[in-house]
Coordinates of C-alpha atoms in Angstrom, one line a residue:
X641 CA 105.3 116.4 114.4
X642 CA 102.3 115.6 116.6
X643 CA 101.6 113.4 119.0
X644 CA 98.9 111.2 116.7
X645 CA 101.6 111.3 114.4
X646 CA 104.7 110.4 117.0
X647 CA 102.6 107.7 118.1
X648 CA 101.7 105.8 114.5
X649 CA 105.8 106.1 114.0
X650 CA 106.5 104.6 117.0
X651 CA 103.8 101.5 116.5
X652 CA 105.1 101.2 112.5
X653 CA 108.9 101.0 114.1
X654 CA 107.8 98.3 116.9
X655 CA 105.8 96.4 114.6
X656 CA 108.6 96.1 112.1
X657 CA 111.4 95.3 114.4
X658 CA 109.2 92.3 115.9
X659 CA 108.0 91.6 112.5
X660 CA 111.5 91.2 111.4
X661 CA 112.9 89.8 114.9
X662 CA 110.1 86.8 114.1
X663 CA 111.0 86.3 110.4
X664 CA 115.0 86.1 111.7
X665 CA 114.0 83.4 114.2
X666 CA 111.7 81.1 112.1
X667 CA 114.8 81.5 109.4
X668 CA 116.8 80.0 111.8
X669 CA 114.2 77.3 113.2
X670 CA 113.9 76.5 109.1
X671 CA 117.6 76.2 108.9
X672 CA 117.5 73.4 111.9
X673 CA 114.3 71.6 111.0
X674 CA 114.4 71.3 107.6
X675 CA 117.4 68.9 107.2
X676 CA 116.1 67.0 110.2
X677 CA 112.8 66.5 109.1
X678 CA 114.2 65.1 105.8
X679 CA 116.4 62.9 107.4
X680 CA 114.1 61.5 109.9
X681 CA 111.1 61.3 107.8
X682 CA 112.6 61.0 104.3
X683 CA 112.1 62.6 101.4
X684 CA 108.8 61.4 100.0
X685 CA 107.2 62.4 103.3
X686 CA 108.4 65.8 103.8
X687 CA 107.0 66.1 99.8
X688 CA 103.8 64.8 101.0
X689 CA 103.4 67.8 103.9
X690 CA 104.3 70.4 101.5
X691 CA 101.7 69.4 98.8
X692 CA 98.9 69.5 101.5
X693 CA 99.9 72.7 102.1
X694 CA 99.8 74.4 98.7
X695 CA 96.6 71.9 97.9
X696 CA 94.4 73.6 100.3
X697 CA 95.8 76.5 99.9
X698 CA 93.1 76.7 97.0
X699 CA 89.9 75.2 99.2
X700 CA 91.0 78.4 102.5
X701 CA 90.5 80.9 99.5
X702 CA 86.8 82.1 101.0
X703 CA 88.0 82.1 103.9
X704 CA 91.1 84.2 103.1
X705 CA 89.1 86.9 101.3
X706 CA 86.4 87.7 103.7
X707 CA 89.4 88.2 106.5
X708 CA 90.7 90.0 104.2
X709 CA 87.6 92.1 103.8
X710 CA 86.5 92.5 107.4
X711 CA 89.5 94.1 108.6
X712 CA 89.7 96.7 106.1
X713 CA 85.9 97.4 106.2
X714 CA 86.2 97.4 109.8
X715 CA 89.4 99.7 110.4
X716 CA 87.6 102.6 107.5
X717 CA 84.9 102.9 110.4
X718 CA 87.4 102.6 113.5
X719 CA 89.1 105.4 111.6
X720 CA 85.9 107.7 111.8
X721 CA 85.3 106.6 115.6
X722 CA 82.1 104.5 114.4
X723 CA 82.2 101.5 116.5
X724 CA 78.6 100.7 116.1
X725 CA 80.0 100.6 112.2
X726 CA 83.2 98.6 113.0
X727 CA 81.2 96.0 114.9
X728 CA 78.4 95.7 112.4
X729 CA 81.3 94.7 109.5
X730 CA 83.2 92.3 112.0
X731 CA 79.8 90.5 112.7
X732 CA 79.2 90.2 108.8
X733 CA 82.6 89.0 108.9
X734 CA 81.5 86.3 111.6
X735 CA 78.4 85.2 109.8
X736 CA 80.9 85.0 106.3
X737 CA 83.4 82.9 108.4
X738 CA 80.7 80.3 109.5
X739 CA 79.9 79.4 106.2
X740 CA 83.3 78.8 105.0
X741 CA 84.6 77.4 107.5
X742 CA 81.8 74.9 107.3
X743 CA 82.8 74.5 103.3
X744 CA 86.5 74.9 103.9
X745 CA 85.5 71.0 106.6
X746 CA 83.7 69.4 103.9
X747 CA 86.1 70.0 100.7
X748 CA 89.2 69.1 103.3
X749 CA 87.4 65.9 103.4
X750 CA 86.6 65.2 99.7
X751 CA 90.6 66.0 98.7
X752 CA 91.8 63.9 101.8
X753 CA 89.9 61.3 100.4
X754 CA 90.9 61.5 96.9
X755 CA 94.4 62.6 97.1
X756 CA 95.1 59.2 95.3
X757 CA 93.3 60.6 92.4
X758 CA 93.9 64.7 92.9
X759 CA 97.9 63.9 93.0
X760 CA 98.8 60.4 91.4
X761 CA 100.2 59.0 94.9
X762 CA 101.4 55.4 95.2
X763 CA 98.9 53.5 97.1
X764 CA 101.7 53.2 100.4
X765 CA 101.3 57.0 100.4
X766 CA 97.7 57.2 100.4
X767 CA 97.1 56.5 104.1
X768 CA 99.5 59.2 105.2
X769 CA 99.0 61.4 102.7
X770 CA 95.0 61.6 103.9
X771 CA 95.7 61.9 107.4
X772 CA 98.2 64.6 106.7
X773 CA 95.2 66.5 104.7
X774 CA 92.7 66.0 107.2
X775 CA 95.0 67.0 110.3
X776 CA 96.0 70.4 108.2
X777 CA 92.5 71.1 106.8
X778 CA 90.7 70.7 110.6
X779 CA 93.2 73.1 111.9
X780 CA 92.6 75.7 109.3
X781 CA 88.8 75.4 110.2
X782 CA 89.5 75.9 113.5
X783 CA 91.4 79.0 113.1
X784 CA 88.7 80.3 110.4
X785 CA 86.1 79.8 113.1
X786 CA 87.9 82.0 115.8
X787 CA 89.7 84.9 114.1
X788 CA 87.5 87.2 113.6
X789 CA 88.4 87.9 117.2
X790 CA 92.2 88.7 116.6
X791 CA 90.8 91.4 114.3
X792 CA 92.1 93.8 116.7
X793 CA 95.5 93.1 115.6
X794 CA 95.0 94.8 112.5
X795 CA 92.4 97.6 113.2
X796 CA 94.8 98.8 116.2
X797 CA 97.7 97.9 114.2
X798 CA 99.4 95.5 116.6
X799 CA 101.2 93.2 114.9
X800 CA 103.6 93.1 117.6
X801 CA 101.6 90.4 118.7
X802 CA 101.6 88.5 115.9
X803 CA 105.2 88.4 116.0
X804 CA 105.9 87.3 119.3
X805 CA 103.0 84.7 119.0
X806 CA 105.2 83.3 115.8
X807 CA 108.1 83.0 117.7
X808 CA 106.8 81.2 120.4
X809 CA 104.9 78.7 118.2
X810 CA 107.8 78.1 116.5
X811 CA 110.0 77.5 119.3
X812 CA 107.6 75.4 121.0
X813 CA 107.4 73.3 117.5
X814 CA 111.1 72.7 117.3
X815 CA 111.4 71.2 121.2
X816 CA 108.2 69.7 120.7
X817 CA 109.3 67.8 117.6
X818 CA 112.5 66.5 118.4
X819 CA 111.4 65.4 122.1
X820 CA 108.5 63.3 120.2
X821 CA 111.1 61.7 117.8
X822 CA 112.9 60.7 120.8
X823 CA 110.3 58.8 121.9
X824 CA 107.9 58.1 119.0
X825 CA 108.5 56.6 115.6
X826 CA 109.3 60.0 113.5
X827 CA 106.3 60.8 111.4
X828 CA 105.4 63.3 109.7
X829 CA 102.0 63.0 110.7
X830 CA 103.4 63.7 114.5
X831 CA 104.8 66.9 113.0
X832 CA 101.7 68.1 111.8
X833 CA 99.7 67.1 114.6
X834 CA 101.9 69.6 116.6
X835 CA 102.8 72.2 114.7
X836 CA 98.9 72.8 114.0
X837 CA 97.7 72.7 117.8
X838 CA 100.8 74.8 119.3
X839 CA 99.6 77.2 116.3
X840 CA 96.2 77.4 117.7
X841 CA 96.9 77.3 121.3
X842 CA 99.0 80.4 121.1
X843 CA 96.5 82.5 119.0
X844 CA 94.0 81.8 121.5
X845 CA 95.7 82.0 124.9
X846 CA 97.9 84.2 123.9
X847 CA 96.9 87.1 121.0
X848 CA 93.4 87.0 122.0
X849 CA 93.5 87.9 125.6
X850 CA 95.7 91.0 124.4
X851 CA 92.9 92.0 121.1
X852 CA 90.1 91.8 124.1
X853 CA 92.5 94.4 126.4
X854 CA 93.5 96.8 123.2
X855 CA 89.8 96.8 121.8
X856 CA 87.4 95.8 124.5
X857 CA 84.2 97.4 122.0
X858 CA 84.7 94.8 120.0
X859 CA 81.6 92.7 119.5
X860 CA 80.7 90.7 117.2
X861 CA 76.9 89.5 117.0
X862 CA 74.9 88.4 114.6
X863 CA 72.1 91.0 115.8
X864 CA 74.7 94.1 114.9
X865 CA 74.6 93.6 111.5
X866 CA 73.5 96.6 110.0
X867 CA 71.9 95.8 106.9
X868 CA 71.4 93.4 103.9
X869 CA 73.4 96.0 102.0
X870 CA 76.0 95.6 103.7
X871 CA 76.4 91.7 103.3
X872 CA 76.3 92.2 100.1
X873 CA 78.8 95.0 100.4
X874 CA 81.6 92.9 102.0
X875 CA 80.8 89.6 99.9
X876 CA 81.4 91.6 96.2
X877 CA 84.6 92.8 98.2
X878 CA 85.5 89.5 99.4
X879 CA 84.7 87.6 95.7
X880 CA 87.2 89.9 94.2
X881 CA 89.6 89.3 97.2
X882 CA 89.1 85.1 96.1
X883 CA 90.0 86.0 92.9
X884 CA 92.9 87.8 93.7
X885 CA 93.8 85.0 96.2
X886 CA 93.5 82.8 92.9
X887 CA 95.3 84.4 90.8
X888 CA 98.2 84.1 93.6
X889 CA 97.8 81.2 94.2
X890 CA 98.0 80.1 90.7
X891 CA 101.5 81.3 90.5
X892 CA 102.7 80.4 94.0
X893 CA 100.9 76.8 94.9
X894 CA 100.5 75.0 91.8
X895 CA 104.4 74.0 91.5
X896 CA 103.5 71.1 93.9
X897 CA 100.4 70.2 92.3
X898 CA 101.7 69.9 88.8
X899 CA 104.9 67.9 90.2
X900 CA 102.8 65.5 91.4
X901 CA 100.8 65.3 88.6
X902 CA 103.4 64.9 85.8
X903 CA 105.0 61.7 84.8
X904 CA 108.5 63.5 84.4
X905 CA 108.8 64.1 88.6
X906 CA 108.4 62.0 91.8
X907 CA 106.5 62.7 94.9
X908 CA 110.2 63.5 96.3
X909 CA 110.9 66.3 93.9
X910 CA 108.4 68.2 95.3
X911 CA 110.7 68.4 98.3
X912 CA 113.6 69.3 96.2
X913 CA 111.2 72.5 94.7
X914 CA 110.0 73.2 97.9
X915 CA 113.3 73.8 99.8
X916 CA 114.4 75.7 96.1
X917 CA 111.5 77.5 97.0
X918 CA 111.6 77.7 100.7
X919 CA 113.4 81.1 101.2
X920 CA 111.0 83.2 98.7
X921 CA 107.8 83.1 100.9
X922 CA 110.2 83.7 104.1
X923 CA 111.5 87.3 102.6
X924 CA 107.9 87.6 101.0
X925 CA 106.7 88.1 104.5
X926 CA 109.5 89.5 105.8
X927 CA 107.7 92.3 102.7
X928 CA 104.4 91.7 103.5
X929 CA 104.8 92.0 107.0
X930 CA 106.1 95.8 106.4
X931 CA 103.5 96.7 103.9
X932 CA 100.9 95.0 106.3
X933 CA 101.9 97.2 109.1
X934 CA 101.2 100.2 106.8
X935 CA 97.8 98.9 105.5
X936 CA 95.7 100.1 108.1
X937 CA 97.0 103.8 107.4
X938 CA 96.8 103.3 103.1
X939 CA 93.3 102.0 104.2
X940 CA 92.4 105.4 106.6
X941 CA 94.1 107.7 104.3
X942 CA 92.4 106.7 101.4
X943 CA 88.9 106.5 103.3
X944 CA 89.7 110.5 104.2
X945 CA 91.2 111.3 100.5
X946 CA 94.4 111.8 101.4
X947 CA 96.2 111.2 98.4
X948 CA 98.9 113.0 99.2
X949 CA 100.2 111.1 101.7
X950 CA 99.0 107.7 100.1
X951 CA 101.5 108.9 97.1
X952 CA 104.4 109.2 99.4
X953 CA 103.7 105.8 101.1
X954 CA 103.7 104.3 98.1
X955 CA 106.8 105.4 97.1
X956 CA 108.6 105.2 100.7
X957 CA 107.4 101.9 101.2
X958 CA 108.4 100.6 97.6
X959 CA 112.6 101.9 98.3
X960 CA 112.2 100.0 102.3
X961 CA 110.7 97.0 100.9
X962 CA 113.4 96.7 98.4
X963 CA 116.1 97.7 100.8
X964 CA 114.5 94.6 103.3
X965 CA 114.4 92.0 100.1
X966 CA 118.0 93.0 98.5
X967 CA 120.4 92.0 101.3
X968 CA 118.9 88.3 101.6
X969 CA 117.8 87.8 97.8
X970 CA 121.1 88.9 96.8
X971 CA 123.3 86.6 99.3
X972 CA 121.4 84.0 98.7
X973 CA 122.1 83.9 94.8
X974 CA 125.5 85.2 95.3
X975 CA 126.2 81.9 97.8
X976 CA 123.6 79.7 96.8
X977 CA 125.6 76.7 95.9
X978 CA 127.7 77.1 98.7
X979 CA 124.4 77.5 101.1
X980 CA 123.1 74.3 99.7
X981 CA 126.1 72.0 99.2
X982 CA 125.9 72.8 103.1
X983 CA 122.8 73.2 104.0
X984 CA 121.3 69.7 102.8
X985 CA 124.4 68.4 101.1
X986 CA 125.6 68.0 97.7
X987 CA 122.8 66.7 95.8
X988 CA 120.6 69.8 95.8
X989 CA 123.1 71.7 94.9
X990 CA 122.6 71.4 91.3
X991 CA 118.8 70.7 91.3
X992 CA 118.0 73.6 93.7
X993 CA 120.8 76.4 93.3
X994 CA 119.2 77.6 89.7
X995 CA 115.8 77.4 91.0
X996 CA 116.3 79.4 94.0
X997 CA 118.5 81.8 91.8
X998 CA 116.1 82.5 89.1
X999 CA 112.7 82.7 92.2
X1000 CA 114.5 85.0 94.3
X1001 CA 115.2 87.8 91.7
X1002 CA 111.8 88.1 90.1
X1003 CA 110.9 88.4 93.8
X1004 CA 113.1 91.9 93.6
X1005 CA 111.6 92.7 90.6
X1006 CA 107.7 92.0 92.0
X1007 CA 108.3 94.3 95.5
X1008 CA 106.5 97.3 93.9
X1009 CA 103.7 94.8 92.8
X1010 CA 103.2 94.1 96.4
X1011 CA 103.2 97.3 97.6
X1012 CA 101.0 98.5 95.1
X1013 CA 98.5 95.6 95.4
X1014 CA 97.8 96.9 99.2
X1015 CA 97.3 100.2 97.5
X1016 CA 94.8 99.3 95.2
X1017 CA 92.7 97.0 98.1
X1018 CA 93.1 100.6 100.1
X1019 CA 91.4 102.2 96.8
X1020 CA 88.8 99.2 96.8
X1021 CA 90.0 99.3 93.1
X1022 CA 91.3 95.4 92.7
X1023 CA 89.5 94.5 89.8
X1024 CA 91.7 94.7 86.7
X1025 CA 94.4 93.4 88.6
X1026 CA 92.4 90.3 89.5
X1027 CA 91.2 89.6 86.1
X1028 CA 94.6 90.5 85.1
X1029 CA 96.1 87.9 87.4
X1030 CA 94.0 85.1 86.9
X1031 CA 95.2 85.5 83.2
X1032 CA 98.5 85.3 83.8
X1033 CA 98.0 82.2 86.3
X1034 CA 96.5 80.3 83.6
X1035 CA 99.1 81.0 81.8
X1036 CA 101.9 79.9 84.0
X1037 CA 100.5 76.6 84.1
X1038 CA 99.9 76.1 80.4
X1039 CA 103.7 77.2 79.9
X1040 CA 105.3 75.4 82.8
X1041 CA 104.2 72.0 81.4
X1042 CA 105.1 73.4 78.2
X1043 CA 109.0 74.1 79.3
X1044 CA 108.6 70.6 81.3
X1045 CA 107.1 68.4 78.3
X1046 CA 108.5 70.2 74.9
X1047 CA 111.1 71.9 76.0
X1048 CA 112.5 68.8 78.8
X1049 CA 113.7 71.3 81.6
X1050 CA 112.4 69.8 84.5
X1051 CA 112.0 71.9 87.5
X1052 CA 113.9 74.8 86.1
X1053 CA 110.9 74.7 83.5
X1054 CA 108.1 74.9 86.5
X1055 CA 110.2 78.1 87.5
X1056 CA 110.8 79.6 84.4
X1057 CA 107.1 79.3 83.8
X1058 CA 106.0 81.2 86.9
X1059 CA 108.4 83.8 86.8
X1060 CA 107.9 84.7 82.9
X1061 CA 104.2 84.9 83.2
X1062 CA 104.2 86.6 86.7
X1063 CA 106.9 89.4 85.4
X1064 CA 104.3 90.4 82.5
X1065 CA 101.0 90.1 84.4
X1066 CA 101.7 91.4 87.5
X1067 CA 105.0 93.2 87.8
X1068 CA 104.4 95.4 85.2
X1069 CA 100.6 95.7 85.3
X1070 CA 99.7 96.9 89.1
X1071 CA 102.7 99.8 89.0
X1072 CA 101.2 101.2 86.2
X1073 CA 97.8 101.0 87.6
X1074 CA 98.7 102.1 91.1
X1075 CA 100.7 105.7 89.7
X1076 CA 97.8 106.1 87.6
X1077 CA 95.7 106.1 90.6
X1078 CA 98.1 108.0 92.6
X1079 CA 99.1 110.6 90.2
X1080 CA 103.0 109.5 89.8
X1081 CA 105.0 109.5 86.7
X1082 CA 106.9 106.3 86.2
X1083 CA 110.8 108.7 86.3
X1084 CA 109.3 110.0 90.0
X1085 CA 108.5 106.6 90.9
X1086 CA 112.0 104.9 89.7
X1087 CA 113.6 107.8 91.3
X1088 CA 112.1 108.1 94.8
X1089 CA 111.1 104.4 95.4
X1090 CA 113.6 102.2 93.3
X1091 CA 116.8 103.8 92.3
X1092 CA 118.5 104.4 95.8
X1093 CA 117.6 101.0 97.2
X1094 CA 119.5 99.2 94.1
X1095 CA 122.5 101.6 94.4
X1096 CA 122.6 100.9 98.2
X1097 CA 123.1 97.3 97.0
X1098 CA 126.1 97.9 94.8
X1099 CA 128.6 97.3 97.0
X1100 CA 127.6 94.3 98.7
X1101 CA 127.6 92.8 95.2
X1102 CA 131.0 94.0 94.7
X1103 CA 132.7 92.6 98.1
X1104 CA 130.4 88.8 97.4
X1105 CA 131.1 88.0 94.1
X1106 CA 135.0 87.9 94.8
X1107 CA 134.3 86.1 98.0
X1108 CA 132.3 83.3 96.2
X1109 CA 135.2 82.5 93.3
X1110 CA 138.4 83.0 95.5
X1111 CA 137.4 82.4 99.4
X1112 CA 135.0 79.8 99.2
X1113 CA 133.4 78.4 102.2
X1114 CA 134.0 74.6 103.7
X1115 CA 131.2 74.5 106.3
X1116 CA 128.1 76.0 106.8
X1117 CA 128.9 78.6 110.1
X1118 CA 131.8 80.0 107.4
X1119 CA 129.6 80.9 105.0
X1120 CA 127.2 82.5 107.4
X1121 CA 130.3 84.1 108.8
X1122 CA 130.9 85.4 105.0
X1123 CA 127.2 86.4 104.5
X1124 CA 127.4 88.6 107.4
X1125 CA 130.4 90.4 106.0
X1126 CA 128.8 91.1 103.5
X1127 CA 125.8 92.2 105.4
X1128 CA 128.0 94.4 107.0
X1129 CA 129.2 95.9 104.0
X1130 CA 125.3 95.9 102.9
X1131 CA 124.6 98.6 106.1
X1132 CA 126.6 100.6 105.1
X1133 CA 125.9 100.9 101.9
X1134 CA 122.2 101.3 102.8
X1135 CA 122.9 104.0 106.0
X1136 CA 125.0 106.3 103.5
X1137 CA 123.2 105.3 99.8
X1138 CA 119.5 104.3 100.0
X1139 CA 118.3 106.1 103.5
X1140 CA 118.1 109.9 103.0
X1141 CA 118.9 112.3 106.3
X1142 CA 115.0 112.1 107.2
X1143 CA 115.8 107.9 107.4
X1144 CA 118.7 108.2 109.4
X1145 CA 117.4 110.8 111.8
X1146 CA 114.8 108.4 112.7
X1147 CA 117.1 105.8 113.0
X1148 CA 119.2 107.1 115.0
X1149 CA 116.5 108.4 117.6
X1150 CA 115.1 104.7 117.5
X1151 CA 118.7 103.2 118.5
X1152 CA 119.3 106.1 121.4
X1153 CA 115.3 105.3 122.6
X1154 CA 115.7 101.7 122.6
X1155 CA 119.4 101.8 124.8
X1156 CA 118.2 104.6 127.0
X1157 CA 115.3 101.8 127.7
X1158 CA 117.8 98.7 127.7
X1159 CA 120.3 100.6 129.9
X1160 CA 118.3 99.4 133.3
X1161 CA 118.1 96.4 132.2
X1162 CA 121.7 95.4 131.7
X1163 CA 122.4 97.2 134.9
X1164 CA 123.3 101.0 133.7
X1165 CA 121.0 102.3 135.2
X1166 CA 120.3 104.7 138.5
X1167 CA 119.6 102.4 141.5

């Protein structure tokens, strides 16, 4: 192996423990602060956060995209040495961000002021609901203004810092929050108000001190832009990005919107869908993060036409994904009654158990989707997928008020819809057009990138299932006592089943590397 090479396995292996070290921490700081916020804030409130979330989710779509854009156009010319080339695209990416950010401002204000319209709210709602939206919209503008900056993270593939950054914010939110409920009405407004500065006060005196030491060429100027062509370049790359970002979007941040919208639901069964929900975009990153860490390499190798190795990425990436998402999917339906009656007590349990159930598993089934999808915006080859997308997002709508109206299934309905529509539009359709572009059969594919991760699974299955009908657990720190059995039973089923003798070579030189460094730190060490 060389040393280039040594050195990308090493980053890949940092960035994913921190990546994963992050994810395990803001799981717990949910686990603390959800059931507090809902107590001291009620319901209704903790509803009316989550709906500005997902709402301008859809008006940050620009915004999104041309990130999006500018990183991967930037990292193909960091990849040739071309930083005349990389700083041209970042300064298109500049002048792209300006503009939405200044649109991203204005249609923050014109939903803020017409939530009472947009979402049905009761007219006591409307004052906090608008200050909510402006406070979260602002804060996104900010960030959209400055981040072109923390591009470094992803050309030089430090996500590292992204991690730790995560952490700190979200420690920092969770003292900062409780301190100002000692001493301040609760609000939710408070809540926002501090979660969104600590979020910006980290990225910018924190991550971008260390993206100006790793990557001190980069400058961005209006001046470096290259060309005309170019602008154009990144902003057809960047439309198709919004309309991939759309057609996400229309499966993942609509559930609040329609909620709110129909006459069957309350404002405050948003909050029982969004803690359903919760856990799916926490092991979706905990996915994303991995594949992210690999997307400056899909995005180099397929600028150089290595197809070779993109091929085995692919299929690599697709079997560690799945062995990452299996072990908390599968708990989490196995105990998800349990984990609720707990959790936020009993009367979730039978609103939120099925939900979380039926989300979490077409999760499993969409992990080669999402490796794929990183693939194809490697390729620059996005485009039937979009359309694709944007069809079935459509549809999930039409057929969630459907199942809600006709069929009177209530929030089970709003699931049902998303994951029917989501299994046939996207699950199925960006595999088949990622081995097409790769060159693998569907048997090759099942066999190196599925079929050991779900055997590896097996017998965690078989040890939880028993536990669930004849131990079951009477407070919360048993069942995470009986999830981590079963974790147990999950690593080894993974170390001798799903990781072949290449896997646990590396993982064993990880663990030795990272105790021969820890050893002088506890006090093994020489003196």
């Amino acid at each position: 192996m060389s040393n280039t090479d040594y050195a990308s396995e090493r980053l890949i292996a940092i960035n994913a423990a921190s990546r994963y070290g992050a994810t395990a921490f803001r799981t717990l700081v949910i686990l603390i602060l959800t059931p507090y916020l809902i107590r001291e804030v009620g319901i209704v409130f903790y509803g009316i956060q989550s709906l500005a979330g997902q709402a301008l989710q859809f008006v940050a779509l620009a915004s999104t995209a041309i990130g999006v854009s500018y990183n991967r156009f930037a990292t193909e010319k960091y990849a040739h040495n071309d930083i005349e080339g990389m700083n041209s695209a970042l300064s298109v990416g500049l002048l792209l961000s300006l503009g939405s950010a200044f649109l991203y401002a204005i249609c923050t204000v014109i939903v803020a002021f017409n939530a009472k319209l947009l979402f049905d709210l009761d007219d006591a709602l409307v004052p906090t609901a608008r200050t909510v939206f402006l406070i979260t919209g602002f804060a996104a503008t900010a960030h959209m203004l400055y981040k072109v900056w923390l591009a470094p993270v992803f050309i030089t593939q430090r996500f590292y810092l992204d991690a730790i950054a995560s952490m700190i914010a979200s420690s920092m939110s969770l003292v900062s929050v409780w301190i100002a409920f000692q001493y301040l009405t609760p609000s939710i407004v408070i809540w926002v108000i501090i979660t969104s500065l600590l979020r910006i006060g980290v990225e910018v005196l924190f991550i971008m001190p260390f993206c100006r030491k790793a990557l001190p060429e980069v400058q961005p100027r209006f001046h470096k832009i290259s060309s005309r062509a170019q602008i154009k370049d990144m902003t057809g790359f960047s439309a198709l990005s919004v309309l991939g970002g759309l057609s996400y979007l229309l499966f993942y941040a609509t559930d609040s919107i329609m909620i709110a919208n129909l006459d069957e639901f309350g404002i405050g069964d948003i909050a029982y869908y969004n803690v359903a929900q919760r856990w799916d975009p926490q092991i979706h990153f905990l996915i994303c993060s991995f594949v992210s860490i690999l997307a400056p390499i899909m995005v180099s190798d397929a600028a150089r036409g290595n197809f070779e190795r993109l091929r085995n990425t692919y299929t690599r990436a697709t079997r560690y994904c799945l062995i990452l998402a299996m072990y908390p999917c599968l708990t989490l339906c196995i105990f998800s009654e349990s984990f609720f009656r707990h959790w936020l007590g009993e009367p979730f349990v039978e609103v939120c158990s099925p939900i979380m159930r039926l989300i979490l598993m077409s999760l499993l089934i969409s992990v080669p989707c999402i490796v794929g999808y990183e693939i194809l915006m490697a390729k620059r080859a996005i485009g039937k997928v979009v359309f694709g997308g944007l069809l079935g997002g459509v549809c999930n709508i039409v057929l969630s008020v459907f199942l809600v109206k006709k069929c009177e299934m209530g929030l089970l309905g709003i699931a049902v819809g998303s994951v029917t529509t989501m299994f046939v539009t996207q699950s199925v359709l960006i595999p088949m057009m990622v081995r097409s572009h790769v060159k693998l059969s569907l048997k090759e594919f099942f066999l190196l990138g599925c079929a050991k991760a779900i055997v590896g699974a097996i017998p965690m299955v078989a040890v939880g299932i028993p536990i669930v009908l004849y131990w079951p657990a009477e407070t919360l720190f048993m069942l995470l006592f009986q999830m981590a059995l079963c974790g147990l039973v999950y690593a080894g089923g993974v170390w001798t089943l799903s990781l072949d003798a290449r896997d646990r070579k590396k993982v064993s030189s990880a663990a030795r590397q990272a105790i021969a460094k820890l050893r002088p730190l506890l006090g093994g060490g020489q003196s």
